[in-house]
Amino acid sequence: MMFITLDILLKDELNQIHGFVNLMDLDQLSTGHLTHFSRDACSKIIRSWEHSYPCRNKAINYYNTPVIFNAVMEIIRLFMSEKLKERIRFHWSSQESLHGQISPSLLPEEYGGTAGPLKDIVATWKEDVIKNRDEILQNRQYGVDESKRPEDQKEDAWGIMGSFRKLATE
C-alpha cells in the first residue's frame, strides 16, 4: 500500500519538490506481520523507496512501536543510507515527542492533533485512491522478466551496473 500511496502523491509535482514527512503508527503490528518480510524483501523495499521514487524523505516517524520492532529495524537499517538513518525518529507512545517533529495542525485528533478525526482523513484518502483506480490497475501490468537478465548481473538487485549519467544514446 505504501507504494500505491506514493504513486498517487507523486502525481503532484509539489510533493516531489517539497518531500514527505512520514508517520507510521505501528500499534497494530504483530509478529505475524513481521514474518512476511525477509531480509531480501526489506532490502528491495528500502532500495526502491530510497533510490527509485522521486520523493524526498525528510523524516520517518515511528509511533506506538512495539519492542519486537527494534530487532526488525536493525535489519532494515542495514539497507538504508546514512542520510535516511539520520531522519528516523521513534516516538514510542509519546504525543509530546511526536508533536516536537510534526505540527499538531497536521495530525488527526487521535494523535493529539487538530486535523480532524482519523476516520474522516482515511475516508478522504480512500476517495483519492478510488479516483486513481484505473492507473493503479494499469501499473500492475509492469514487471521484469528475470529470465532475460544477463548472468553477470543477477547478483545486482537492480539488474544494471553503473549509472545513467554517461548513458550513450543514438
Coordinates of C-alpha atoms in Angstrom, one line a residue:
M1 CA 0.0 0.0 0.0
M2 CA 2.9 2.3 0.7
F3 CA 4.0 2.4 -3.0
I4 CA 0.4 2.9 -4.2
T5 CA 0.2 5.9 -1.8
L6 CA 3.5 7.3 -3.2
D7 CA 2.3 6.8 -6.8
I8 CA -0.7 8.9 -6.1
L9 CA 1.0 11.6 -4.1
L10 CA 3.8 11.9 -6.6
K11 CA 1.4 12.9 -9.3
D12 CA 1.5 16.4 -7.7
E13 CA 4.9 17.9 -8.5
L14 CA 4.9 20.0 -5.3
N15 CA 5.1 16.7 -3.4
Q16 CA 8.1 15.8 -5.4
I17 CA 9.8 19.2 -4.7
H18 CA 8.9 19.6 -1.0
G19 CA 9.1 16.0 0.1
F20 CA 7.4 13.9 2.7
V21 CA 7.4 13.6 6.5
N22 CA 6.3 10.1 7.1
L23 CA 4.3 8.9 10.1
M24 CA 3.9 5.2 10.7
D25 CA 1.7 4.1 13.6
L26 CA 2.7 0.5 14.5
D27 CA 0.1 0.0 17.1
Q28 CA -1.4 -3.0 15.3
L29 CA 2.0 -4.5 14.3
S30 CA 2.3 -8.1 15.3
T31 CA 5.0 -10.8 14.9
G32 CA 2.7 -12.3 12.2
H33 CA 3.2 -9.2 10.1
L34 CA 7.0 -9.4 10.5
T35 CA 7.2 -13.0 9.2
H36 CA 6.2 -11.6 5.7
F37 CA 9.4 -9.6 5.4
S38 CA 12.6 -11.5 4.5
R39 CA 16.0 -9.8 4.5
D40 CA 15.8 -9.7 0.7
A41 CA 12.3 -8.1 0.7
C42 CA 13.5 -5.5 3.2
S43 CA 16.5 -4.7 1.0
K44 CA 14.4 -4.3 -2.1
I45 CA 11.7 -2.2 -0.4
I46 CA 14.3 0.2 1.1
R47 CA 16.2 0.4 -2.2
S48 CA 13.1 1.1 -4.2
W49 CA 11.8 3.7 -1.7
E50 CA 15.1 5.4 -1.3
H51 CA 16.5 5.3 -4.8
S52 CA 13.7 4.7 -7.3
Y53 CA 10.9 7.0 -6.3
P54 CA 11.3 10.7 -7.0
C55 CA 10.4 11.7 -3.4
R56 CA 12.4 13.4 -0.7
N57 CA 12.0 11.6 2.6
K58 CA 12.5 14.4 5.1
A59 CA 11.7 12.3 8.1
I60 CA 10.3 8.9 9.1
N61 CA 8.4 9.0 12.4
Y62 CA 7.5 5.7 14.1
Y63 CA 4.8 5.9 16.6
N64 CA 3.4 3.2 19.0
T65 CA 6.4 1.0 18.2
P66 CA 6.3 -2.4 19.9
V67 CA 9.6 -3.8 21.3
I68 CA 9.8 -6.5 18.6
F69 CA 10.1 -3.8 16.0
N70 CA 13.5 -2.9 17.4
A71 CA 15.0 -6.1 16.1
V72 CA 13.4 -5.7 12.7
M73 CA 14.5 -2.1 12.5
E74 CA 18.1 -3.2 13.0
I75 CA 17.9 -5.3 9.9
I76 CA 16.1 -2.6 7.9
R77 CA 18.7 -0.1 8.8
L78 CA 21.4 -2.2 7.2
F79 CA 19.9 -1.3 3.8
M80 CA 19.5 2.5 4.5
S81 CA 21.8 5.2 3.6
E82 CA 23.3 7.2 6.5
K83 CA 21.2 10.2 5.4
L84 CA 18.0 8.2 5.7
K85 CA 19.1 6.7 9.1
E86 CA 19.6 10.2 10.5
R87 CA 16.0 11.1 9.6
I88 CA 14.4 8.3 11.6
R89 CA 12.6 9.2 14.8
F90 CA 11.0 6.9 17.4
H91 CA 8.2 8.3 19.5
W92 CA 7.1 5.1 21.2
S93 CA 3.7 6.3 22.5
S94 CA 4.6 9.9 23.3
Q95 CA 2.4 12.5 21.7
E96 CA 4.7 15.2 23.2
S97 CA 7.7 13.7 21.3
L98 CA 5.5 13.3 18.1
H99 CA 4.4 17.0 18.3
G100 CA 8.1 18.0 18.5
Q101 CA 8.5 16.6 15.0
I102 CA 5.1 17.1 13.4
S103 CA 2.8 20.1 14.0
P104 CA -0.4 19.1 15.7
S105 CA -2.3 21.0 13.0
L106 CA -1.3 18.2 10.6
L107 CA -2.2 15.3 12.9
P108 CA -5.6 13.7 13.5
E109 CA -7.3 14.1 16.8
E110 CA -6.3 10.6 17.8
Y111 CA -2.7 11.7 17.8
G112 CA -3.4 14.9 19.8
G113 CA -3.8 16.9 16.6
T114 CA -6.4 19.3 15.2
A115 CA -6.7 18.0 11.6
G116 CA -10.0 16.1 12.4
P117 CA -10.8 12.5 13.2
L118 CA -8.7 9.8 11.6
K119 CA -11.7 8.1 10.1
D120 CA -12.5 11.2 8.1
I121 CA -9.0 11.5 6.9
V122 CA -9.0 7.8 5.9
A123 CA -12.3 8.2 4.1
T124 CA -11.0 11.2 2.1
W125 CA -7.9 9.2 1.2
K126 CA -10.0 6.2 0.1
E127 CA -11.8 8.5 -2.3
D128 CA -8.5 9.6 -3.8
V129 CA -7.4 6.0 -4.2
I130 CA -10.7 5.2 -6.0
K131 CA -10.2 8.2 -8.3
N132 CA -6.9 6.7 -9.3
R133 CA -8.1 3.1 -9.6
D134 CA -7.6 2.8 -13.3
E135 CA -4.0 4.0 -13.1
I136 CA -3.2 1.7 -10.2
L137 CA -4.6 -1.3 -12.0
Q138 CA -2.7 -0.3 -15.2
N139 CA 0.6 -0.3 -13.2
R140 CA 0.0 -3.9 -12.2
Q141 CA 1.0 -5.0 -15.8
Y142 CA 4.6 -3.8 -15.5
G143 CA 7.2 -6.2 -14.3
V144 CA 10.6 -7.8 -15.1
D145 CA 11.3 -11.0 -16.9
E146 CA 14.2 -12.2 -14.8
S147 CA 15.0 -15.0 -17.4
K148 CA 16.3 -12.3 -19.7
R149 CA 18.7 -10.8 -17.2
P150 CA 22.4 -11.4 -18.1
E151 CA 24.0 -13.9 -15.7
D152 CA 26.7 -11.5 -14.7
Q153 CA 24.1 -9.0 -13.4
K154 CA 21.9 -11.4 -11.5
E155 CA 23.6 -10.6 -8.2
D156 CA 22.8 -6.9 -8.5
A157 CA 19.3 -6.1 -7.1
W158 CA 18.7 -3.5 -9.8
G159 CA 19.9 -5.5 -12.8
I160 CA 22.1 -2.8 -14.2
M161 CA 25.7 -1.9 -13.5
G162 CA 26.9 1.7 -13.2
S163 CA 24.6 4.7 -13.7
F164 CA 22.8 6.6 -16.5
R165 CA 24.9 9.7 -16.0
K166 CA 27.1 8.7 -19.0
L167 CA 24.4 6.9 -21.0
A168 CA 25.2 6.9 -24.7
T169 CA 22.2 7.4 -26.9
E170 CA 21.9 7.2 -30.6

